[in-house]
Amino acid sequence: MVVQADPQDELAARLRMLQELSGLGVRALARDAGLSSSSLSRYLSGQTVPPWPAVLALCRLVKRDPRPLRPMWERASNPLPAPPKTSRQVQPPSAPAGAPRPPRNDLPRDAPDFTGREAQLAAVLAAVDSNRVVAVDGMAGVGKTTLAVHAAHRLTADYPDAQLYLDLHGFTEGRQPLDHDAALRTLLAALDVASEKIPQEGGIEPLAACWRAELASRRAVVVLDNAADADQVRPLLPGAGESVALITSRNRLLGLDEVPPVSLDVLTPQESAELLARASGDPSGADGRLGREPEAAAEVLRLCGHLPLALRLAAARLRHRPGWTVGILVERMQEGADEFDTVFAMSVRQLDWKQRRLFRLLGLLGSSFDEYVAAALADVPLRSARAMLENLLDAHLVQQPTAGRYRLHDLVHQHARRAAEEQDSPAEREQALGRVLDYYVHAAAAADAAMPVLSRSRAASAGRPPADLPRFADKKAALYWFVTEYANLMGAFEVAVATGADAHTCELPRFMRTFFARRCGTTHLNVLFERSLVAAERLGDPLQLAEAHSDLGFARYNAGRMAEAEAAYEAAAPLVSQTGDTWSEAELAMRRGYLKWDEGYVEEPLDLFRQAGKLYTQADCPMGAAHATAYEAWAMLQLGHREEAARLARQALDTPHGDPASALPLTARITLGVAIAHEQPGEAVEHLQEALALAREDGHKHNEAWCLNCLGVALRQMGRYEEALASHRQAFALLDELFEEHWKIHFLNGYAETCRLAGLPEEALRLHREALELAPKLGNRYAEALAHEGVAAVLDETDPAAAAEHRAAGQAILQELNAGAY
């Protein structure tokens, strides 16, 4: 049984998204739209279906087309009883069965020795309850993060949908604060929002609106740690809904007038003494070391400046040195320069020389890291790196926010960085950073190989392969690694550019293409490949340069920059021929085929797909050859050659493939399902439903919409018009949810034809005319010709003269394309 979503809830969710796009509160939005705030609140919550003029007013305010909302509004206004299920009905497949994913919890471990701060904790919880956002400020080491994380753990039960933590690096020495784009994409990825739903163009506002819309439907708690200023954190705050945010900063965020502040000072002497005792494991009272040496204990508190971080570091020395007296601790601490370096230097001196060297080198890193990075940085075996990190963890010089991940507190990081500059030569530091670059390029190559697409799995050639690399069981593990290491990968790329490591600059983005397609979009990837091309030009290697041009062209194509994509492919073509690399020639031919097909041409892309298939075969890449065959089948189907399309699709499906949700099996199954819909309807529906299930399991919304639309086409050909219309509507609802207007050009004419045959000529005419308006903007001449033909078919009975004009316009375009007027 398939449970359909309530149309009133769907409409309310879309209206809430419009509110997020407006950036206005309920009262301001109601005022500008000419509505009462109480009515608008009921519309946004789904309690009441708004009148259509109210929907129009909201759409006009955010400059959105209201037409996609009309069918949803009609279903919400006139709910129909579910039709009886018969043996002939095909229910649109539901999401795969199975338990839902557990809510995301990225919070660092709560401090087991959390001490004092009762008044401040109560203030934080009260601010969250009344304002949903609170800012905790105070000097370095005063315990802002500890308080915010402790409060977030207390709030987990009330905000069960997600508990997120993001370090904004506002005060991390050696790196820039996290920018809005990276921060928002990291947060959206933490909520497992598919890349298709994340805006790729338009700057920060659409990203921030998407983030607020996602939070609006959840009860989540978000910790935004180490904010540099109000401007850095403002786009990250929740909007409508019940989610809450806890911000920490060394500065008072005066620009956030609406956010209540909670300022922290150092601990009181009593709280400091209690924390030192608890953290050191010292028994309370006169029998413990602290009790036996009260004057020395008071001096420890003074030297630590009553700062929680310094106190915990000092306590760690006592806990791990049972033979020490408190007086010995004081003597060691007095050798330092100030209350920070006093404790850090004293803690470092307890390490052996290998551990001290690793600690200093960790100051060269700018974010969280794992044991593999530490091993590469220090050029030691993984087992040794793991043991040394455990010792640093015990000494409170390294923190472990989550299992397998490590970080340095900002103050500790500054100390380590200064120590490296004083004790390690520039050459040693440069070599260590070079090993980190080598690691990230080779690890990215290994992760990319576990996410099989049509690209060949090849090893990285830049630098020296590290001794230890993570192993990825499947594409999900690889994708998780990319998400976790995203900030570090971007940091490594920037270091490669800054240090002139051209081979690393060329290869790193190439191994991240598949990840970017799923999580980070095309805008950033275009920038990376632009810089990679500059590096490739300096290297002068023909193959590197050819692939850089081709990769940049593909990034341009995915961003809809067709003319620039064509120019990049033109630059790549002679270089690829010069190298004699058959696989690269095949890949370039496929990419040019995609471009030409999306521009509406027919014969040229068919030739390119066939050429690519032959080249893939010569390069001994059967999966690539099968994908070229699948696209040839799709093109033949669009030209009306059903039998040939079915034959080619079956041929492609016969080739073993590693990922059932990849483009190869999806393209082949969809093509085969539509091609045999007349003759073998049962098998056709099976193929299309299998493709749809795979797309849903893969979380690829664009592919899901494609499958639904093609299922509608097949059902229409079987004469099952109501089911066909339902499938089309689901496809367009997905695109509306993603605000992907340009994707509709691939679906509009098919949906319109279904409407015409189902006895809905006005709806068919509207859809064909929408295609006529959209196709020229996208340069898709073939879709424009089909739209003219569709309008003619609708108008044949009511306006023969207009129908003749449209048919003639469509035929002229097709003749131009078929004549090779490229």
mmCIF file of N, CA, C and O in Angstrom, residues 240-319:
data_model
loop_
_atom_site.group_PDB
_atom_site.id
_atom_site.type_symbol
_atom_site.label_atom_id
_atom_site.label_comp_id
_atom_site.label_asym_id
_atom_site.label_seq_id
_atom_site.Cartn_x
_atom_site.Cartn_y
_atom_site.Cartn_z
ATOM 1 N N ALA A 240 11.889 30.304 10.610
ATOM 2 C CA ALA A 240 10.638 29.797 11.163
ATOM 3 C C ALA A 240 10.857 28.396 11.727
ATOM 4 O O ALA A 240 11.804 27.708 11.382
ATOM 5 N N GLY A 241 9.941 27.971 12.589
ATOM 6 C CA GLY A 241 10.045 26.641 13.151
ATOM 7 C C GLY A 241 10.542 26.680 14.581
ATOM 8 O O GLY A 241 10.576 27.730 15.232
ATOM 9 N N GLU A 242 10.974 25.515 15.078
ATOM 10 C CA GLU A 242 11.317 25.390 16.496
ATOM 11 C C GLU A 242 12.781 25.090 16.742
ATOM 12 O O GLU A 242 13.189 24.940 17.902
ATOM 13 N N SER A 243 13.606 24.967 15.706
ATOM 14 C CA SER A 243 15.019 24.657 15.911
ATOM 15 C C SER A 243 15.720 25.801 16.633
ATOM 16 O O SER A 243 15.296 26.967 16.565
ATOM 17 N N VAL A 244 16.814 25.474 17.328
ATOM 18 C CA VAL A 244 17.525 26.455 18.142
ATOM 19 C C VAL A 244 19.004 26.448 17.785
ATOM 20 O O VAL A 244 19.522 25.471 17.235
ATOM 21 N N ALA A 245 19.681 27.552 18.094
ATOM 22 C CA ALA A 245 21.112 27.672 17.818
ATOM 23 C C ALA A 245 21.815 28.251 19.031
ATOM 24 O O ALA A 245 21.327 29.191 19.672
ATOM 25 N N LEU A 246 23.010 27.695 19.335
ATOM 26 C CA LEU A 246 23.869 28.184 20.398
ATOM 27 C C LEU A 246 25.180 28.630 19.748
ATOM 28 O O LEU A 246 25.852 27.821 19.091
ATOM 29 N N ILE A 247 25.524 29.894 19.909
ATOM 30 C CA ILE A 247 26.703 30.472 19.267
ATOM 31 C C ILE A 247 27.752 30.746 20.331
ATOM 32 O O ILE A 247 27.418 31.171 21.451
ATOM 33 N N THR A 248 29.030 30.512 19.996
ATOM 34 C CA THR A 248 30.105 30.949 20.880
ATOM 35 C C THR A 248 31.044 31.851 20.105
ATOM 36 O O THR A 248 31.239 31.682 18.905
ATOM 37 N N SER A 249 31.619 32.826 20.805
ATOM 38 C CA SER A 249 32.560 33.749 20.174
ATOM 39 C C SER A 249 33.409 34.411 21.251
ATOM 40 O O SER A 249 32.950 34.610 22.382
ATOM 41 N N ARG A 250 34.640 34.757 20.881
ATOM 42 C CA ARG A 250 35.466 35.542 21.804
ATOM 43 C C ARG A 250 34.992 36.993 21.857
ATOM 44 O O ARG A 250 35.348 37.722 22.784
ATOM 45 N N ASN A 251 34.236 37.390 20.866
ATOM 46 C CA ASN A 251 33.729 38.761 20.815
ATOM 47 C C ASN A 251 32.242 38.784 21.134
ATOM 48 O O ASN A 251 31.516 37.823 20.849
ATOM 49 N N ARG A 252 31.796 39.879 21.702
ATOM 50 C CA ARG A 252 30.358 40.062 21.868
ATOM 51 C C ARG A 252 29.753 40.397 20.502
ATOM 52 O O ARG A 252 30.234 41.295 19.813
ATOM 53 N N LEU A 253 28.749 39.661 20.123
ATOM 54 C CA LEU A 253 28.168 39.788 18.785
ATOM 55 C C LEU A 253 27.133 40.907 18.792
ATOM 56 O O LEU A 253 25.924 40.679 18.757
ATOM 57 N N LEU A 254 27.657 42.128 18.808
ATOM 58 C CA LEU A 254 26.780 43.286 18.943
ATOM 59 C C LEU A 254 25.860 43.458 17.740
ATOM 60 O O LEU A 254 24.812 44.092 17.842
ATOM 61 N N GLY A 255 26.246 42.923 16.585
ATOM 62 C CA GLY A 255 25.416 43.064 15.392
ATOM 63 C C GLY A 255 24.173 42.212 15.415
ATOM 64 O O GLY A 255 23.285 42.376 14.572
ATOM 65 N N LEU A 256 24.090 41.270 16.365
ATOM 66 C CA LEU A 256 22.899 40.415 16.471
ATOM 67 C C LEU A 256 22.042 40.944 17.617
ATOM 68 O O LEU A 256 21.992 40.377 18.715
ATOM 69 N N ASP A 257 21.348 42.039 17.353
ATOM 70 C CA ASP A 257 20.591 42.699 18.406
ATOM 71 C C ASP A 257 19.518 41.795 19.011
ATOM 72 O O ASP A 257 19.190 41.903 20.188
ATOM 73 N N GLU A 258 18.973 40.904 18.150
ATOM 74 C CA GLU A 258 17.853 40.093 18.622
ATOM 75 C C GLU A 258 18.316 38.857 19.395
ATOM 76 O O GLU A 258 17.481 38.124 19.935
ATOM 77 N N VAL A 259 19.620 38.623 19.462
ATOM 78 C CA VAL A 259 20.142 37.417 20.111
ATOM 79 C C VAL A 259 20.643 37.775 21.510
ATOM 80 O O VAL A 259 21.561 38.591 21.653
ATOM 81 N N PRO A 260 20.071 37.179 22.548
ATOM 82 C CA PRO A 260 20.525 37.504 23.910
ATOM 83 C C PRO A 260 21.929 36.961 24.157
ATOM 84 O O PRO A 260 22.240 35.826 23.793
ATOM 85 N N PRO A 261 22.817 37.765 24.798
ATOM 86 C CA PRO A 261 24.178 37.301 25.087
ATOM 87 C C PRO A 261 24.280 36.705 26.491
ATOM 88 O O PRO A 261 23.557 37.091 27.413
ATOM 89 N N VAL A 262 25.193 35.754 26.639
ATOM 90 C CA VAL A 262 25.583 35.237 27.946
ATOM 91 C C VAL A 262 27.103 35.317 27.991
ATOM 92 O O VAL A 262 27.788 34.607 27.244
ATOM 93 N N SER A 263 27.640 36.196 28.818
ATOM 94 C CA SER A 263 29.085 36.420 28.866
ATOM 95 C C SER A 263 29.702 35.602 29.999
ATOM 96 O O SER A 263 29.163 35.541 31.110
ATOM 97 N N LEU A 264 30.848 34.974 29.703
ATOM 98 C CA LEU A 264 31.551 34.153 30.685
ATOM 99 C C LEU A 264 32.797 34.872 31.170
ATOM 100 O O LEU A 264 33.541 35.468 30.377
ATOM 101 N N ASP A 265 33.034 34.775 32.467
ATOM 102 C CA ASP A 265 34.281 35.225 33.061
ATOM 103 C C ASP A 265 35.025 33.984 33.541
ATOM 104 O O ASP A 265 34.529 32.855 33.396
ATOM 105 N N VAL A 266 36.202 34.173 34.103
ATOM 106 C CA VAL A 266 36.936 33.033 34.651
ATOM 107 C C VAL A 266 36.144 32.443 35.806
ATOM 108 O O VAL A 266 35.210 33.062 36.351
ATOM 109 N N LEU A 267 36.496 31.236 36.203
ATOM 110 C CA LEU A 267 35.819 30.585 37.312
ATOM 111 C C LEU A 267 36.141 31.289 38.626
ATOM 112 O O LEU A 267 37.192 31.926 38.770
ATOM 113 N N THR A 268 35.249 31.149 39.569
ATOM 114 C CA THR A 268 35.540 31.653 40.914
ATOM 115 C C THR A 268 36.627 30.766 41.534
ATOM 116 O O THR A 268 36.856 29.628 41.089
ATOM 117 N N PRO A 269 37.316 31.253 42.565
ATOM 118 C CA PRO A 269 38.331 30.401 43.216
ATOM 119 C C PRO A 269 37.762 29.064 43.694
ATOM 120 O O PRO A 269 38.423 28.024 43.568
ATOM 121 N N GLN A 270 36.535 29.081 44.232
ATOM 122 C CA GLN A 270 35.941 27.835 44.693
ATOM 123 C C GLN A 270 35.677 26.888 43.530
ATOM 124 O O GLN A 270 35.962 25.688 43.608
ATOM 125 N N GLU A 271 35.123 27.429 42.412
ATOM 126 C CA GLU A 271 34.861 26.586 41.236
ATOM 127 C C GLU A 271 36.168 26.083 40.637
ATOM 128 O O GLU A 271 36.252 24.924 40.190
ATOM 129 N N SER A 272 37.186 26.926 40.616
ATOM 130 C CA SER A 272 38.484 26.507 40.080
ATOM 131 C C SER A 272 39.055 25.350 40.889
ATOM 132 O O SER A 272 39.574 24.372 40.327
ATOM 133 N N ALA A 273 38.994 25.474 42.217
ATOM 134 C CA ALA A 273 39.516 24.404 43.063
ATOM 135 C C ALA A 273 38.740 23.111 42.851
ATOM 136 O O ALA A 273 39.320 22.013 42.801
ATOM 137 N N GLU A 274 37.416 23.215 42.724
ATOM 138 C CA GLU A 274 36.589 22.028 42.499
ATOM 139 C C GLU A 274 36.920 21.377 41.159
ATOM 140 O O GLU A 274 37.047 20.147 41.072
ATOM 141 N N LEU A 275 37.086 22.192 40.106
ATOM 142 C CA LEU A 275 37.416 21.629 38.795
ATOM 143 C C LEU A 275 38.789 20.974 38.817
ATOM 144 O O LEU A 275 38.969 19.872 38.268
ATOM 145 N N LEU A 276 39.775 21.607 39.453
ATOM 146 C CA LEU A 276 41.115 21.020 39.510
ATOM 147 C C LEU A 276 41.075 19.678 40.230
ATOM 148 O O LEU A 276 41.712 18.702 39.788
ATOM 149 N N ALA A 277 40.312 19.598 41.303
ATOM 150 C CA ALA A 277 40.217 18.345 42.047
ATOM 151 C C ALA A 277 39.527 17.261 41.222
ATOM 152 O O ALA A 277 39.997 16.118 41.148
ATOM 153 N N ARG A 278 38.413 17.609 40.593
ATOM 154 C CA ARG A 278 37.675 16.610 39.816
ATOM 155 C C ARG A 278 38.478 16.147 38.609
ATOM 156 O O ARG A 278 38.534 14.947 38.301
ATOM 157 N N ALA A 279 39.090 17.084 37.880
ATOM 158 C CA ALA A 279 39.821 16.725 36.669
ATOM 159 C C ALA A 279 41.086 15.934 36.967
ATOM 160 O O ALA A 279 41.535 15.125 36.144
ATOM 161 N N SER A 280 41.673 16.153 38.143
ATOM 162 C CA SER A 280 42.909 15.430 38.487
ATOM 163 C C SER A 280 42.632 14.100 39.156
ATOM 164 O O SER A 280 43.556 13.321 39.403
ATOM 165 N N GLY A 281 41.349 13.857 39.483
ATOM 166 C CA GLY A 281 41.012 12.616 40.167
ATOM 167 C C GLY A 281 41.439 12.621 41.615
ATOM 168 O O GLY A 281 41.566 11.555 42.242
ATOM 169 N N ASP A 282 41.667 13.789 42.168
ATOM 170 C CA ASP A 282 42.148 13.910 43.538
ATOM 171 C C ASP A 282 40.975 13.824 44.498
ATOM 172 O O ASP A 282 39.957 14.501 44.297
ATOM 173 N N PRO A 283 41.074 13.024 45.555
ATOM 174 C CA PRO A 283 39.963 12.958 46.517
ATOM 175 C C PRO A 283 39.791 14.277 47.232
ATOM 176 O O PRO A 283 40.748 15.011 47.466
ATOM 177 N N SER A 284 38.561 14.596 47.506
ATOM 178 C CA SER A 284 38.279 15.863 48.176
ATOM 179 C C SER A 284 38.721 15.791 49.633
ATOM 180 O O SER A 284 38.838 14.717 50.222
ATOM 181 N N GLY A 285 38.966 16.944 50.212
ATOM 182 C CA GLY A 285 39.325 17.011 51.624
ATOM 183 C C GLY A 285 40.822 17.066 51.855
ATOM 184 O O GLY A 285 41.642 17.121 50.919
ATOM 185 N N ALA A 286 41.205 16.991 53.087
ATOM 186 C CA ALA A 286 42.607 17.178 53.475
ATOM 187 C C ALA A 286 43.480 15.994 53.103
ATOM 188 O O ALA A 286 44.713 16.113 53.069
ATOM 189 N N ASP A 287 42.884 14.824 52.830
ATOM 190 C CA ASP A 287 43.697 13.639 52.551
ATOM 191 C C ASP A 287 44.279 13.634 51.148
ATOM 192 O O ASP A 287 45.236 12.904 50.870
ATOM 193 N N GLY A 288 43.750 14.404 50.222
ATOM 194 C CA GLY A 288 44.268 14.418 48.860
ATOM 195 C C GLY A 288 45.502 15.290 48.738
ATOM 196 O O GLY A 288 45.857 16.068 49.635
ATOM 197 N N ARG A 289 46.162 15.177 47.577
ATOM 198 C CA ARG A 289 47.363 15.987 47.368
ATOM 199 C C ARG A 289 47.065 17.472 47.457
ATOM 200 O O ARG A 289 47.834 18.253 48.014
ATOM 201 N N LEU A 290 45.965 17.877 46.876
ATOM 202 C CA LEU A 290 45.607 19.290 46.899
ATOM 203 C C LEU A 290 45.320 19.756 48.328
ATOM 204 O O LEU A 290 45.682 20.881 48.717
ATOM 205 N N GLY A 291 44.665 18.889 49.109
ATOM 206 C CA GLY A 291 44.355 19.253 50.490
ATOM 207 C C GLY A 291 45.584 19.314 51.369
ATOM 208 O O GLY A 291 45.653 20.122 52.301
ATOM 209 N N ARG A 292 46.575 18.460 51.075
ATOM 210 C CA ARG A 292 47.790 18.459 51.890
ATOM 211 C C ARG A 292 48.696 19.645 51.581
ATOM 212 O O ARG A 292 49.561 19.990 52.391
ATOM 213 N N GLU A 293 48.530 20.245 50.389
ATOM 214 C CA GLU A 293 49.387 21.376 50.003
ATOM 215 C C GLU A 293 48.502 22.537 49.545
ATOM 216 O O GLU A 293 48.484 22.895 48.364
ATOM 217 N N PRO A 294 47.768 23.126 50.468
ATOM 218 C CA PRO A 294 46.809 24.163 50.058
ATOM 219 C C PRO A 294 47.478 25.379 49.421
ATOM 220 O O PRO A 294 46.909 25.974 48.498
ATOM 221 N N GLU A 295 48.670 25.768 49.914
ATOM 222 C CA GLU A 295 49.331 26.934 49.335
ATOM 223 C C GLU A 295 49.778 26.641 47.900
ATOM 224 O O GLU A 295 49.632 27.484 47.002
ATOM 225 N N ALA A 296 50.336 25.449 47.663
ATOM 226 C CA ALA A 296 50.756 25.073 46.312
ATOM 227 C C ALA A 296 49.540 24.964 45.392
ATOM 228 O O ALA A 296 49.584 25.367 44.218
ATOM 229 N N ALA A 297 48.426 24.407 45.905
ATOM 230 C CA ALA A 297 47.214 24.290 45.098
ATOM 231 C C ALA A 297 46.699 25.669 44.703
ATOM 232 O O ALA A 297 46.275 25.888 43.554
ATOM 233 N N ALA A 298 46.750 26.624 45.656
ATOM 234 C CA ALA A 298 46.315 27.987 45.335
ATOM 235 C C ALA A 298 47.216 28.608 44.269
ATOM 236 O O ALA A 298 46.747 29.366 43.409
ATOM 237 N N GLU A 299 48.496 28.281 44.297
ATOM 238 C CA GLU A 299 49.414 28.817 43.285
ATOM 239 C C GLU A 299 49.114 28.224 41.904
ATOM 240 O O GLU A 299 49.217 28.917 40.890
ATOM 241 N N VAL A 300 48.716 26.961 41.856
ATOM 242 C CA VAL A 300 48.316 26.355 40.583
ATOM 243 C C VAL A 300 47.119 27.112 40.013
ATOM 244 O O VAL A 300 47.070 27.437 38.823
ATOM 245 N N LEU A 301 46.147 27.413 40.883
ATOM 246 C CA LEU A 301 44.967 28.146 40.414
ATOM 247 C C LEU A 301 45.368 29.521 39.885
ATOM 248 O O LEU A 301 44.844 29.984 38.866
ATOM 249 N N ARG A 302 46.304 30.178 40.584
ATOM 250 C CA ARG A 302 46.735 31.503 40.138
ATOM 251 C C ARG A 302 47.450 31.420 38.806
ATOM 252 O O ARG A 302 47.193 32.220 37.893
ATOM 253 N N LEU A 303 48.375 30.451 38.667
ATOM 254 C CA LEU A 303 49.128 30.316 37.424
ATOM 255 C C LEU A 303 48.210 29.965 36.248
ATOM 256 O O LEU A 303 48.499 30.326 35.110
ATOM 257 N N CYS A 304 47.121 29.260 36.527
ATOM 258 C CA CYS A 304 46.165 28.903 35.466
ATOM 259 C C CYS A 304 45.187 30.037 35.185
ATOM 260 O O CYS A 304 44.366 29.933 34.257
ATOM 261 N N GLY A 305 45.254 31.101 35.958
ATOM 262 C CA GLY A 305 44.361 32.230 35.725
ATOM 263 C C GLY A 305 42.901 31.879 35.902
ATOM 264 O O GLY A 305 42.029 32.578 35.371
ATOM 265 N N HIS A 306 42.615 30.794 36.641
ATOM 266 C CA HIS A 306 41.235 30.333 36.862
ATOM 267 C C HIS A 306 40.518 30.026 35.539
ATOM 268 O O HIS A 306 39.288 30.050 35.476
ATOM 269 N N LEU A 307 41.303 29.737 34.495
ATOM 270 C CA LEU A 307 40.727 29.383 33.195
ATOM 271 C C LEU A 307 40.498 27.869 33.131
ATOM 272 O O LEU A 307 41.421 27.084 33.400
ATOM 273 N N PRO A 308 39.292 27.426 32.752
ATOM 274 C CA PRO A 308 39.014 25.978 32.725
ATOM 275 C C PRO A 308 39.987 25.181 31.858
ATOM 276 O O PRO A 308 40.411 24.084 32.250
ATOM 277 N N LEU A 309 40.333 25.689 30.685
ATOM 278 C CA LEU A 309 41.236 24.935 29.811
ATOM 279 C C LEU A 309 42.585 24.726 30.481
ATOM 280 O O LEU A 309 43.127 23.612 30.509
ATOM 281 N N ALA A 310 43.159 25.796 31.028
ATOM 282 C CA ALA A 310 44.457 25.674 31.684
ATOM 283 C C ALA A 310 44.369 24.761 32.900
ATOM 284 O O ALA A 310 45.273 23.961 33.165
ATOM 285 N N LEU A 311 43.267 24.842 33.651
ATOM 286 C CA LEU A 311 43.099 23.991 34.828
ATOM 287 C C LEU A 311 43.050 22.516 34.444
ATOM 288 O O LEU A 311 43.628 21.661 35.130
ATOM 289 N N ARG A 312 42.341 22.204 33.357
ATOM 290 C CA ARG A 312 42.252 20.798 32.940
ATOM 291 C C ARG A 312 43.608 20.271 32.495
ATOM 292 O O ARG A 312 43.950 19.108 32.730
ATOM 293 N N LEU A 313 44.392 21.103 31.802
ATOM 294 C CA LEU A 313 45.722 20.670 31.379
ATOM 295 C C LEU A 313 46.619 20.411 32.585
ATOM 296 O O LEU A 313 47.359 19.420 32.635
ATOM 297 N N ALA A 314 46.569 21.310 33.575
ATOM 298 C CA ALA A 314 47.365 21.097 34.781
ATOM 299 C C ALA A 314 46.902 19.848 35.520
ATOM 300 O O ALA A 314 47.725 19.062 36.021
ATOM 301 N N ALA A 315 45.586 19.664 35.593
ATOM 302 C CA ALA A 315 45.048 18.497 36.289
ATOM 303 C C ALA A 315 45.471 17.203 35.619
ATOM 304 O O ALA A 315 45.709 16.187 36.290
ATOM 305 N N ALA A 316 45.578 17.223 34.301
ATOM 306 C CA ALA A 316 45.986 16.014 33.578
ATOM 307 C C ALA A 316 47.383 15.580 34.000
ATOM 308 O O ALA A 316 47.686 14.384 34.076
ATOM 309 N N ARG A 317 48.265 16.540 34.289
ATOM 310 C CA ARG A 317 49.624 16.188 34.709
ATOM 311 C C ARG A 317 49.592 15.516 36.077
ATOM 312 O O ARG A 317 50.309 14.542 36.321
ATOM 313 N N LEU A 318 48.780 16.034 36.961
ATOM 314 C CA LEU A 318 48.680 15.412 38.279
ATOM 315 C C LEU A 318 48.077 14.014 38.191
ATOM 316 O O LEU A 318 48.534 13.076 38.861
ATOM 317 N N ARG A 319 47.039 13.869 37.375
ATOM 318 C CA ARG A 319 46.361 12.576 37.270
ATOM 319 C C ARG A 319 47.291 11.498 36.742
ATOM 320 O O ARG A 319 47.236 10.347 37.170
#
